[in-house]
Amino acid sequence: MTTTNILGTSRSAFFIILSAILIQVKPIQAQSADGRDTIHPVQISFVPGLSILGNESAQAVSRFSLNIIGGYTGGVAGLELGGVFNINRSDVRNVQLAGVFNRVGNTLYGVQAAGVINQIASSMSGIQLAGAANQAGEVHGAQFAGVVNVARSVQGAQFAGVVNIARGETGSQIAGVVNVGKNVKGVQLAGLLNIADSSDYPIGLINLVRNGQKSMAVEVDETGTASLVFRSGGRVLYGVLGIGYRFGNDGYNYALEGGLGARLIHKNRFSLNVEAVQRTTTDFDTYTHMASLKILPAFRLGNHVEIFGGPTANVSYADDDVVSMDAPGWVWYRHRGDHDVRSMHGGLMGGIRYVW
């Protein structure tokens, strides 16, 4: 068979299939509140009001909807494609794709994706994908946005480059900067800030949990660094953020640290926490870095005051020696390169904090 015959056969098959779809012109009654919506095999619009279905477009539910620039239809029960936008008065089932934005007047079941914005007036069961923003009522599934996700409640997860917001029951939230939830049942992971009424597993430098715990501590360690440290989080996980000053003559005096902690035991006036913290010290010209794993028992002295302290395991990297590397009997490993010094050493730290 020649190439020409193959192409001719393929074109014939395509038109036979297309004709088979289009001849199914008898509409089927859809299950809508007003009883007027009908399901059509195909809907094609250039702009709202200019459709092959004419005035029926706003009431029609289509198996396949193509909006060359944009369209306004009753709903979709299959696939909808919009060059710029899709607007649906009622429900969308299966897949809706638009170059710029999608708007669903009631409920989405399936996948909704847009280059910029997706909006669902009621609930969704499925996935929302947007270059900038997703908005929905109740979410049963996942929202993925380059900038922001907004929902009344989430049973699933929100993923955003900048901000996630959920006003009611919340699943997991993962954002580059900020998460805002109410009663969070999963994990909150943010580059900077988590806010919630209740959240047992917030992961961020600052975690403002109404039913959680916050503390401000003054502490010192074996390197001679005195720090003011803010801890904030939920029942299990919390964030660590501190500033400090290291007393010494090498010039690396100013310290900034951040990390994550977990409450392993919390009973009566005793608790046992473990923390992983990264500290950078500087003379504002060069920098040294130390990663620490800390095991910190704490004892409550009153309603709001705790004393705490314990052993630490540390890995240091510097352009030159730091005090911790010279601690007698504590250095486990030390390597001096041509331009740097690396070491592993044990240490001790302790302090007092106010808890609220």
Coordinates of C-alpha atoms in Angstrom, one line a residue:
M1 CA 0.0 0.0 0.0
T2 CA 1.4 3.4 -1.0
T3 CA 1.8 6.4 1.3
T4 CA -1.0 8.2 -0.6
N5 CA -3.4 5.2 0.0
I6 CA -2.5 5.1 3.7
L7 CA -3.1 8.8 4.1
G8 CA -6.4 8.5 2.2
T9 CA -7.5 5.6 4.3
S10 CA -6.6 7.5 7.5
R11 CA -8.6 10.5 6.5
S12 CA -11.6 8.4 5.6
A13 CA -11.5 6.7 8.9
F14 CA -11.3 10.0 10.7
F15 CA -14.3 11.4 8.9
I16 CA -16.3 8.3 9.5
I17 CA -15.6 8.5 13.2
L18 CA -16.4 12.2 13.3
S19 CA -19.6 11.7 11.4
A20 CA -20.6 8.9 13.8
I21 CA -20.2 11.3 16.7
L22 CA -22.0 14.2 15.0
I23 CA -25.0 12.3 13.8
Q24 CA -25.9 11.5 17.5
V25 CA -27.8 14.8 17.6
K26 CA -30.6 13.6 19.8
P27 CA -30.0 15.3 23.1
I28 CA -30.2 13.3 26.4
Q29 CA -31.8 14.9 29.4
A30 CA -29.2 15.8 32.0
Q31 CA -29.8 15.6 35.8
S32 CA -30.0 19.3 36.5
A33 CA -32.0 21.3 39.1
D34 CA -34.2 23.1 36.5
G35 CA -34.6 20.1 34.2
R36 CA -33.7 22.1 31.1
D37 CA -30.1 21.1 30.5
T38 CA -29.4 18.7 27.8
I39 CA -26.3 16.6 26.9
H40 CA -24.9 17.2 23.3
P41 CA -22.0 15.2 21.8
V42 CA -20.2 18.4 20.6
Q43 CA -20.2 22.1 21.4
I44 CA -18.0 24.6 19.6
S45 CA -17.8 28.3 20.4
F46 CA -15.7 31.1 19.1
V47 CA -16.7 33.5 21.9
P48 CA -19.7 33.4 24.4
G49 CA -22.9 33.7 22.4
L50 CA -21.3 32.6 19.1
S51 CA -21.7 28.8 19.2
I52 CA -22.9 26.0 17.0
L53 CA -25.6 25.4 19.6
G54 CA -26.8 29.0 19.5
N55 CA -28.9 30.0 22.4
E56 CA -28.9 26.5 23.8
S57 CA -25.2 26.7 24.7
A58 CA -25.8 28.2 28.1
Q59 CA -28.1 25.3 29.0
A60 CA -26.2 22.5 27.2
V61 CA -24.0 19.9 28.7
S62 CA -21.4 18.6 26.1
R63 CA -19.4 15.5 25.8
F64 CA -16.7 17.5 24.0
S65 CA -16.6 21.3 24.2
L66 CA -14.1 23.4 22.2
N67 CA -14.0 27.2 22.8
I68 CA -11.6 28.7 20.3
I69 CA -11.3 32.0 22.3
G70 CA -13.8 31.3 25.1
G71 CA -17.2 29.9 25.8
Y72 CA -20.1 29.9 28.2
T73 CA -21.9 26.6 28.5
G74 CA -24.2 24.7 30.9
G75 CA -21.5 22.1 31.7
V76 CA -19.2 19.4 30.5
A77 CA -19.4 15.7 30.8
G78 CA -16.2 14.8 29.0
L79 CA -13.5 17.1 27.7
E80 CA -13.4 20.9 27.4
L81 CA -10.7 22.9 25.7
G82 CA -10.4 26.7 25.7
G83 CA -7.9 28.8 23.9
V84 CA -8.3 31.5 26.5
F85 CA -11.1 30.7 28.9
N86 CA -13.9 28.3 29.8
I87 CA -17.0 29.3 31.8
N88 CA -19.5 26.8 32.9
R89 CA -22.8 27.5 34.6
S90 CA -23.1 24.2 36.4
D91 CA -20.9 21.1 36.7
V92 CA -17.8 19.8 34.9
R93 CA -16.9 16.1 34.8
N94 CA -13.6 14.6 33.6
V95 CA -11.2 17.2 32.1
Q96 CA -11.2 21.0 31.6
L97 CA -8.2 22.8 30.1
A98 CA -7.8 26.5 29.3
G99 CA -4.9 28.7 28.2
V100 CA -5.7 31.4 30.8
F101 CA -8.7 30.7 33.1
N102 CA -11.5 28.3 34.0
R103 CA -14.7 29.1 35.9
V104 CA -17.1 26.4 37.1
G105 CA -20.4 27.6 38.6
N106 CA -21.0 24.5 40.7
T107 CA -18.9 21.3 41.1
L108 CA -15.9 19.8 39.4
Y109 CA -15.3 16.0 39.2
G110 CA -11.9 15.4 37.5
V111 CA -9.1 17.6 36.4
Q112 CA -9.1 21.3 35.9
A113 CA -5.9 23.0 34.5
A114 CA -5.3 26.6 33.4
G115 CA -2.3 28.7 32.5
V116 CA -3.3 31.4 35.1
I117 CA -6.4 30.9 37.3
N118 CA -9.0 28.2 38.1
Q119 CA -12.1 28.9 40.1
I120 CA -14.8 26.6 41.3
A121 CA -17.9 28.0 43.1
S122 CA -18.8 24.9 45.1
S123 CA -16.8 21.7 45.6
M124 CA -14.2 19.7 43.7
S125 CA -13.2 16.1 43.7
G126 CA -10.0 15.7 41.7
I127 CA -7.1 18.0 40.8
Q128 CA -6.7 21.7 40.2
L129 CA -3.6 22.9 38.3
A130 CA -2.9 26.5 37.7
G131 CA 0.1 28.7 36.8
A132 CA -0.9 31.3 39.3
A133 CA -4.0 30.6 41.5
N134 CA -6.6 28.0 42.3
Q135 CA -9.9 28.8 44.3
A136 CA -12.5 26.3 45.3
G137 CA -15.0 25.6 48.1
E138 CA -14.6 22.1 49.5
V139 CA -11.6 20.3 48.0
H140 CA -11.5 16.5 47.9
G141 CA -8.2 15.9 46.2
A142 CA -5.3 18.3 45.5
Q143 CA -4.6 21.9 44.4
F144 CA -1.3 22.8 42.6
A145 CA -0.6 26.4 41.9
G146 CA 2.4 28.5 41.1
V147 CA 1.4 31.2 43.5
V148 CA -1.7 30.7 45.7
N149 CA -4.4 28.1 46.5
V150 CA -7.6 29.1 48.4
A151 CA -10.3 26.8 49.7
R152 CA -13.0 26.6 52.3
S153 CA -11.9 23.1 53.4
V154 CA -9.4 20.6 52.1
Q155 CA -9.6 16.8 52.4
G156 CA -6.4 16.1 50.5
A157 CA -3.5 18.5 49.9
Q158 CA -2.5 22.0 48.7
F159 CA 0.8 22.7 46.9
A160 CA 1.7 26.3 46.1
G161 CA 4.8 28.2 45.2
V162 CA 4.0 31.0 47.7
V163 CA 0.8 30.7 49.8
N164 CA -1.9 28.1 50.7
I165 CA -5.1 29.2 52.5
A166 CA -7.8 26.9 53.9
R167 CA -10.5 28.4 56.1
G168 CA -11.9 25.1 57.5
E169 CA -10.8 21.5 58.0
T170 CA -7.4 21.2 56.3
G171 CA -5.3 18.3 55.0
S172 CA -1.7 18.7 54.2
Q173 CA -0.3 22.1 53.0
I174 CA 3.1 22.6 51.2
A175 CA 4.1 26.1 50.3
G176 CA 7.2 28.0 49.4
V177 CA 6.5 30.8 51.9
V178 CA 3.2 30.7 54.0
N179 CA 0.5 28.2 54.9
V180 CA -2.8 29.3 56.6
G181 CA -5.1 26.6 57.8
K182 CA -7.6 25.9 60.6
N183 CA -7.7 22.4 62.0
V184 CA -4.9 20.8 60.1
K185 CA -4.9 17.0 59.9
G186 CA -1.8 16.5 57.9
V187 CA 1.6 18.2 57.5
Q188 CA 2.2 21.9 57.1
L189 CA 5.5 22.6 55.3
A190 CA 6.4 26.2 54.6
G191 CA 9.7 28.0 53.9
L192 CA 8.9 30.7 56.4
L193 CA 5.5 30.6 58.2
N194 CA 2.7 28.3 59.2
I195 CA -0.6 29.6 60.8
A196 CA -3.3 27.3 62.2
D197 CA -5.8 26.8 65.0
S198 CA -4.4 23.3 65.5
S199 CA -1.5 21.6 63.7
D200 CA 0.6 18.8 65.2
Y201 CA 3.1 18.6 62.4
P202 CA 4.1 22.1 61.2
I203 CA 7.5 22.4 59.5
G204 CA 8.6 26.0 59.2
L205 CA 10.9 28.6 60.9
I206 CA 7.8 30.2 62.5
N207 CA 4.7 28.3 63.4
L208 CA 1.8 30.2 64.9
V209 CA -0.5 27.5 66.2
R210 CA -3.3 28.7 68.5
N211 CA -3.5 25.4 70.3
G212 CA 0.3 24.8 70.1
Q213 CA 3.2 26.1 72.1
K214 CA 5.7 29.0 71.8
S215 CA 8.7 29.8 73.9
M216 CA 11.6 32.4 74.1
A217 CA 14.9 31.1 75.5
V218 CA 18.3 32.4 76.5
E219 CA 20.9 29.7 76.0
V220 CA 24.6 29.1 75.7
D221 CA 26.8 26.3 74.3
E222 CA 30.3 25.0 74.2
T223 CA 31.4 27.4 71.5
G224 CA 30.8 30.3 73.7
T225 CA 27.8 31.5 71.8
A226 CA 24.9 33.1 73.7
S227 CA 21.6 33.1 71.8
L228 CA 18.1 34.3 72.0
V229 CA 15.9 31.6 70.5
F230 CA 12.2 31.5 69.5
R231 CA 10.5 28.1 69.3
S232 CA 7.0 27.7 67.9
G233 CA 4.9 24.8 66.8
G234 CA 2.3 22.2 67.5
R235 CA 2.0 19.2 69.8
V236 CA 4.8 17.3 68.1
L237 CA 6.9 19.4 65.7
Y238 CA 8.1 23.0 66.1
G239 CA 10.4 25.5 64.4
V240 CA 13.6 27.0 65.8
L241 CA 14.8 30.5 65.0
G242 CA 17.5 32.4 66.8
I243 CA 20.2 35.1 66.9
G244 CA 23.3 35.1 68.9
Y245 CA 26.7 36.5 69.7
R246 CA 29.8 34.3 70.1
F247 CA 32.4 35.5 72.5
G248 CA 35.9 35.1 71.0
N249 CA 38.7 36.9 69.4
D250 CA 38.6 35.4 65.9
G251 CA 36.0 37.9 64.6
Y252 CA 33.2 35.3 63.9
N253 CA 30.9 36.8 66.5
Y254 CA 27.4 37.2 65.0
A255 CA 25.2 34.1 64.7
L256 CA 21.9 33.2 63.0
E257 CA 20.3 29.8 63.4
G258 CA 17.2 27.9 62.2
G259 CA 16.0 24.4 62.4
L260 CA 13.3 21.9 63.4
G261 CA 12.5 20.2 66.7
A262 CA 10.3 17.4 67.9
R263 CA 8.8 16.6 71.3
L264 CA 9.5 12.9 72.0
I265 CA 8.2 12.9 75.6
H266 CA 5.9 15.4 77.3
K267 CA 4.7 14.3 80.7
N268 CA 3.8 16.4 83.7
R269 CA 6.8 18.7 84.3
F270 CA 9.3 16.7 82.2
S271 CA 9.8 16.7 78.5
L272 CA 12.4 15.4 76.1
N273 CA 13.0 17.1 72.8
V274 CA 15.4 16.5 69.8
E275 CA 16.4 19.3 67.5
A276 CA 18.3 19.6 64.1
V277 CA 19.7 23.1 63.8
Q278 CA 21.9 24.9 61.2
R279 CA 23.9 27.9 62.5
T280 CA 25.9 30.4 60.5
T281 CA 28.4 32.7 62.2
T282 CA 30.0 35.7 60.4
D283 CA 32.2 38.8 60.6
F284 CA 30.1 40.1 57.7
D285 CA 33.0 39.2 55.4
T286 CA 33.4 35.5 55.6
Y287 CA 31.2 32.8 57.2
T288 CA 31.4 29.6 59.2
H289 CA 28.7 26.9 59.4
M290 CA 27.7 24.3 62.0
A291 CA 25.0 21.7 61.8
S292 CA 23.9 20.3 65.1
L293 CA 21.8 17.5 66.4
K294 CA 20.6 18.2 70.0
I295 CA 19.0 16.0 72.7
L296 CA 17.4 18.3 75.2
P297 CA 15.6 17.2 78.4
A298 CA 13.6 20.0 80.0
F299 CA 12.1 20.5 83.5
R300 CA 9.2 22.9 84.1
L301 CA 9.8 25.1 87.2
G302 CA 6.4 26.8 87.2
N303 CA 3.5 27.5 84.8
H304 CA 5.7 29.1 82.2
V305 CA 9.4 28.7 83.0
E306 CA 11.6 25.7 81.9
I307 CA 15.3 24.9 82.3
F308 CA 16.8 22.6 79.7
G309 CA 20.1 21.4 78.4
G310 CA 21.9 18.3 77.0
P311 CA 24.5 16.9 74.6
T312 CA 25.0 17.9 71.0
A313 CA 26.7 16.3 67.9
N314 CA 28.1 18.9 65.5
V315 CA 29.6 19.1 62.0
S316 CA 31.5 22.3 61.3
Y317 CA 32.9 23.9 58.1
A318 CA 34.9 27.1 58.1
D319 CA 37.6 29.0 56.2
D320 CA 39.6 29.0 59.4
D321 CA 39.6 27.4 62.9
V322 CA 36.6 28.0 65.1
V323 CA 36.5 27.6 68.9
S324 CA 34.5 24.4 68.8
M325 CA 37.3 22.6 66.8
D326 CA 39.7 23.3 69.6
A327 CA 37.5 22.0 72.5
P328 CA 39.7 19.6 74.4
G329 CA 38.5 16.0 74.4
W330 CA 35.4 16.7 72.2
V331 CA 36.8 16.6 68.7
W332 CA 36.1 13.3 66.9
Y333 CA 37.3 14.2 63.5
R334 CA 39.3 17.1 62.0
H335 CA 40.5 17.8 58.5
R336 CA 42.5 20.9 57.4
G337 CA 42.4 21.5 53.6
D338 CA 44.2 24.1 51.6
H339 CA 41.4 26.7 52.2
D340 CA 39.1 25.2 54.8
V341 CA 38.8 23.3 58.0
R342 CA 36.2 20.6 58.7
S343 CA 35.4 18.8 61.9
M344 CA 33.0 16.7 63.9
H345 CA 32.7 17.3 67.6
G346 CA 30.5 16.8 70.6
G347 CA 29.2 19.6 72.8
L348 CA 26.9 20.7 75.5
M349 CA 24.3 23.4 75.7
G350 CA 21.7 24.7 78.1
G351 CA 19.4 27.5 78.9
I352 CA 16.2 28.8 80.4
R353 CA 13.0 29.7 78.5
Y354 CA 9.6 31.3 79.0
V355 CA 6.8 29.1 77.6
W356 CA 3.3 30.1 76.5

